Amino acid sequence: QQQVKQSPQSLIVQKGGISIINCAYENTAFDYFPWYQQFPGKGPALLIAIRPDVSEKKEGRFTISFNKSAKQFSLHIMDSQPGDSATYFCAASMNFGNEKLTFGTGTRLTIIP
Amino acid sequence: EPEVTQTPSHQVTQMGQEVILRCVPISNHLYFYWYRQILGQKVEFLVSFYNNEISEKSEIFDDQFSVERPDGSNFTLKIRSTKLEDSAMYFCASSLDRAGSETQYFGPGTRLLVL
């Protein structure tokens, strides 16, 4: 019940296209859903996060869509750029991010010219 | 911009040896965490620490592991007798407080290799 399932495992998108990564969770006590971006050899860096009281949050080219009834959330990267090539992890937490993070399995995103 | 720092960046040790991984969390943060990431796998929670005591630990965090905040700035993870399967990237993270909306900020990690 603590798992967060993430798909796809890897994704190749053409430059300028839309990258979409999906996550699903079981535990309805989760109330904070961040996305982290990780480059090789680096720590996860917070990209964008959402709480379940809104269905969408947009920051620049990054948008989280949240479906509370389906217990699913997704990351959309608009106008994908080669610099976006990284591994993306969704995560979930309770108490607005101040409890342990439960991570998804990660998606390796490659943006090709 | 404030950041979490970790030392060393790489550590190679022999099986059975003790290692101490060090972290300096963001200065006004009150919650501290250790996670690990085995190569190619997801990031896994190890332990959380608040008010000088462990608030939660995972099943991975057995008696071989301990955490300490020896002074006002450092947060350490000790592995008493390392095993081959402890080889991983270890990340420290910190967050502001339960009432805040800040999420956890991660350090760059320490890559531990146990031979």
Short mmCIF file of C-alpha atoms in Angstrom, two decimals:
data_model
loop_
_atom_site.label_atom_id
_atom_site.label_comp_id
_atom_site.label_asym_id
_atom_site.label_seq_id
_atom_site.Cartn_x
_atom_site.Cartn_y
_atom_site.Cartn_z
CA GLN A 1 0.00 0.00 0.00
CA GLN A 2 3.03 2.24 0.39
CA GLN A 3 4.14 1.76 -3.20
CA VAL A 4 4.14 4.35 -5.90
CA LYS A 5 4.05 2.86 -9.38
CA GLN A 6 5.68 4.81 -12.18
CA SER A 7 5.63 4.37 -15.94
CA PRO A 8 7.18 4.22 -18.41
CA GLN A 9 10.59 2.98 -17.33
CA SER A 10 12.20 4.85 -20.21
CA LEU A 11 10.99 7.43 -22.68
CA ILE A 12 12.44 8.93 -25.83
CA VAL A 13 10.91 12.18 -27.06
CA GLN A 14 11.84 14.41 -29.94
CA LYS A 15 12.98 17.94 -29.15
CA GLY A 16 9.99 20.21 -28.92
CA GLY A 17 7.61 17.38 -28.12
CA ILE A 18 5.64 16.65 -24.96
CA SER A 19 7.04 14.19 -22.41
CA ILE A 20 4.47 12.49 -20.20
CA ILE A 21 5.30 10.35 -17.16
CA ASN A 22 2.64 8.69 -15.06
CA CYS A 23 2.40 7.61 -11.45
CA ALA A 24 -0.20 5.83 -9.37
CA TYR A 25 -0.48 5.35 -5.63
CA GLU A 26 -2.58 3.32 -3.21
CA ASN A 27 -2.26 5.04 0.14
CA THR A 28 -4.95 7.72 0.43
CA ALA A 29 -3.08 9.24 3.37
CA PHE A 30 -0.51 10.66 0.95
CA ASP A 31 -1.06 14.38 0.67
CA TYR A 32 2.02 15.66 -1.09
CA PHE A 33 3.28 14.61 -4.49
CA PRO A 34 6.62 15.98 -5.66
CA TRP A 35 8.52 15.22 -8.81
CA TYR A 36 12.29 15.03 -8.68
CA GLN A 37 14.79 15.33 -11.51
CA GLN A 38 18.08 13.49 -11.21
CA PHE A 39 21.12 13.84 -13.42
CA PRO A 40 23.81 11.14 -13.38
CA GLY A 41 25.94 11.31 -10.25
CA LYS A 42 23.75 13.95 -8.62
CA GLY A 43 21.10 13.96 -5.94
CA PRO A 44 17.41 14.25 -6.77
CA ALA A 45 16.37 17.87 -7.23
CA LEU A 46 12.83 19.01 -6.61
CA LEU A 47 11.16 19.97 -9.86
CA ILE A 48 7.53 20.64 -9.00
CA ALA A 49 5.07 19.43 -6.38
CA ILE A 50 1.33 19.31 -5.89
CA ARG A 51 -1.16 18.79 -3.09
CA PRO A 52 -4.42 16.89 -3.69
CA ASP A 53 -6.62 19.95 -3.26
CA VAL A 54 -5.81 21.04 -6.83
CA SER A 55 -6.03 19.10 -10.07
CA GLU A 56 -3.21 20.82 -11.91
CA LYS A 57 -0.11 22.85 -11.22
CA LYS A 58 2.04 24.51 -13.83
CA GLU A 59 5.52 25.93 -13.51
CA GLY A 60 7.04 27.03 -16.78
CA ARG A 61 7.20 24.05 -19.13
CA PHE A 62 6.38 21.58 -16.34
CA THR A 63 2.83 20.65 -15.38
CA ILE A 64 1.53 18.15 -12.85
CA SER A 65 -1.94 16.75 -13.47
CA PHE A 66 -3.58 15.14 -10.45
CA ASN A 67 -6.59 12.82 -10.40
CA LYS A 68 -7.55 12.19 -6.79
CA SER A 69 -10.36 9.72 -7.51
CA ALA A 70 -8.11 7.59 -9.72
CA LYS A 71 -5.14 8.04 -7.37
CA GLN A 72 -2.96 9.02 -10.28
CA PHE A 73 -0.74 11.93 -11.13
CA SER A 74 1.43 12.74 -14.09
CA LEU A 75 4.21 15.04 -15.16
CA HIS A 76 4.01 16.80 -18.50
CA ILE A 77 7.07 18.49 -19.96
CA MET A 78 6.12 20.80 -22.78
CA ASP A 79 8.55 21.77 -25.54
CA SER A 80 11.01 19.14 -24.29
CA GLN A 81 14.67 20.10 -24.63
CA PRO A 82 17.88 18.03 -24.68
CA GLY A 83 18.73 19.54 -21.27
CA ASP A 84 15.64 17.82 -19.88
CA SER A 85 17.28 14.45 -20.46
CA ALA A 86 17.48 12.96 -16.96
CA THR A 87 15.81 10.44 -14.70
CA TYR A 88 12.52 11.60 -13.23
CA PHE A 89 11.10 10.23 -10.01
CA CYS A 90 7.62 10.79 -8.73
CA ALA A 91 7.20 10.56 -4.99
CA ALA A 92 4.53 10.75 -2.33
CA SER A 93 4.55 11.81 1.26
CA MET A 94 2.28 12.52 4.17
CA ASN A 95 2.14 15.67 6.28
CA PHE A 96 2.85 17.94 3.33
CA GLY A 97 6.28 16.58 2.56
CA ASN A 98 7.65 16.36 6.07
CA GLU A 99 7.30 12.62 6.33
CA LYS A 100 9.42 10.11 4.46
CA LEU A 101 9.21 10.21 0.70
CA THR A 102 8.10 7.07 -1.10
CA PHE A 103 9.62 7.15 -4.55
CA GLY A 104 8.49 5.66 -7.81
CA THR A 105 10.88 3.50 -9.79
CA GLY A 106 12.01 6.32 -12.06
CA THR A 107 11.75 7.16 -15.75
CA ARG A 108 14.84 7.72 -17.84
CA LEU A 109 13.92 10.47 -20.28
CA THR A 110 15.98 11.09 -23.40
CA ILE A 111 15.25 14.05 -25.64
CA ILE A 112 16.60 13.60 -29.14
CA PRO A 113 17.26 16.44 -31.60
CA GLU B 1 20.74 29.40 -2.66
CA PRO B 2 21.16 27.25 0.46
CA GLU B 3 21.96 23.62 -0.18
CA VAL B 4 22.57 20.33 1.55
CA THR B 5 26.20 19.24 1.43
CA GLN B 6 27.64 15.77 1.93
CA THR B 7 31.12 14.39 2.52
CA PRO B 8 32.88 12.42 1.27
CA SER B 9 31.62 12.26 -2.29
CA HIS B 10 33.07 8.76 -2.66
CA GLN B 11 34.05 6.17 -0.08
CA VAL B 12 35.61 2.78 -0.68
CA THR B 13 35.80 0.41 2.27
CA GLN B 14 36.42 -3.21 3.07
CA MET B 15 33.58 -5.44 4.18
CA GLY B 16 33.24 -5.36 7.97
CA GLN B 17 34.69 -1.89 8.35
CA GLU B 18 32.83 1.02 9.87
CA VAL B 19 32.00 4.07 7.78
CA ILE B 20 30.61 7.46 8.72
CA LEU B 21 28.86 9.53 6.12
CA ARG B 22 28.48 13.22 6.86
CA CYS B 23 25.87 15.75 5.91
CA VAL B 24 25.34 19.43 6.57
CA PRO B 25 21.61 20.15 6.16
CA ILE B 26 20.19 23.53 5.21
CA SER B 27 20.71 25.71 8.25
CA ASN B 28 17.13 26.51 9.28
CA HIS B 29 15.77 23.04 8.54
CA LEU B 30 14.61 20.87 11.39
CA TYR B 31 13.89 17.49 9.79
CA PHE B 32 16.68 15.31 8.49
CA TYR B 33 16.64 12.16 6.42
CA TRP B 34 18.87 9.53 4.94
CA TYR B 35 17.97 7.70 1.76
CA ARG B 36 19.92 5.29 -0.34
CA GLN B 37 19.90 4.39 -4.01
CA ILE B 38 21.39 1.14 -5.20
CA LEU B 39 22.78 1.58 -8.70
CA GLY B 40 19.98 1.78 -11.25
CA GLN B 41 17.22 1.43 -8.68
CA LYS B 42 14.83 3.80 -6.97
CA VAL B 43 15.62 5.96 -4.00
CA GLU B 44 14.71 4.23 -0.73
CA PHE B 45 14.01 5.80 2.64
CA LEU B 46 16.29 4.79 5.51
CA VAL B 47 15.59 7.04 8.48
CA SER B 48 14.15 10.37 9.55
CA PHE B 49 15.39 12.43 12.47
CA TYR B 50 13.82 15.27 14.39
CA ASN B 51 14.50 16.91 17.73
CA ASN B 52 17.56 14.75 18.29
CA GLU B 53 15.82 11.45 17.90
CA ILE B 54 14.76 9.04 15.20
CA SER B 55 11.18 9.68 14.14
CA GLU B 56 10.87 6.83 11.67
CA LYS B 57 13.09 4.14 10.21
CA SER B 58 12.67 1.58 7.49
CA GLU B 59 13.30 -2.15 7.66
CA ILE B 60 16.61 -1.49 5.91
CA PHE B 61 17.80 0.55 8.89
CA ASP B 62 18.85 -2.33 11.14
CA ASP B 63 21.21 -2.42 14.12
CA GLN B 64 24.21 -1.86 11.85
CA PHE B 65 23.03 1.67 11.17
CA SER B 66 22.92 4.68 13.47
CA VAL B 67 22.42 8.40 13.04
CA GLU B 68 23.61 11.31 15.06
CA ARG B 69 23.53 15.06 15.10
CA PRO B 70 26.76 15.67 16.98
CA ASP B 71 26.58 19.45 16.82
CA GLY B 72 24.32 22.17 15.48
CA SER B 73 25.20 21.64 11.86
CA ASN B 74 26.26 18.07 11.05
CA PHE B 75 24.08 14.99 10.60
CA THR B 76 25.86 11.66 10.29
CA LEU B 77 25.03 8.14 9.21
CA LYS B 78 27.22 5.38 10.63
CA ILE B 79 27.34 1.88 9.26
CA ARG B 80 29.00 -0.22 11.92
CA SER B 81 30.08 -3.26 9.95
CA THR B 82 29.63 -2.79 6.24
CA LYS B 83 28.35 -5.53 3.96
CA LEU B 84 28.69 -5.87 0.21
CA GLU B 85 25.00 -5.05 -0.19
CA ASP B 86 25.52 -1.69 1.52
CA SER B 87 27.16 -0.46 -1.67
CA ALA B 88 24.93 2.35 -2.86
CA MET B 89 24.59 6.09 -3.18
CA TYR B 90 23.54 7.58 0.15
CA PHE B 91 21.59 10.81 0.11
CA CYS B 92 20.97 13.14 2.98
CA ALA B 93 17.91 15.39 2.83
CA SER B 94 16.41 18.06 5.02
CA SER B 95 13.10 19.84 5.28
CA LEU B 96 11.87 22.92 7.05
CA ASP B 97 9.19 21.89 9.53
CA ARG B 98 5.84 20.12 9.74
CA ALA B 99 3.90 23.33 9.48
CA GLY B 100 5.73 24.53 6.42
CA SER B 101 5.08 23.74 2.82
CA GLU B 102 8.69 23.01 2.01
CA THR B 103 9.55 19.59 0.75
CA GLN B 104 12.80 17.74 1.20
CA TYR B 105 15.99 19.01 -0.37
CA PHE B 106 18.63 16.46 -1.21
CA GLY B 107 22.39 16.59 -1.04
CA PRO B 108 24.62 15.39 -3.89
CA GLY B 109 25.17 12.02 -2.24
CA THR B 110 28.03 9.83 -1.08
CA ARG B 111 28.83 6.87 -3.28
CA LEU B 112 29.80 3.99 -1.00
CA LEU B 113 31.54 0.97 -2.41
CA VAL B 114 32.08 -2.01 -0.13
CA LEU B 115 34.68 -4.51 -1.32
#
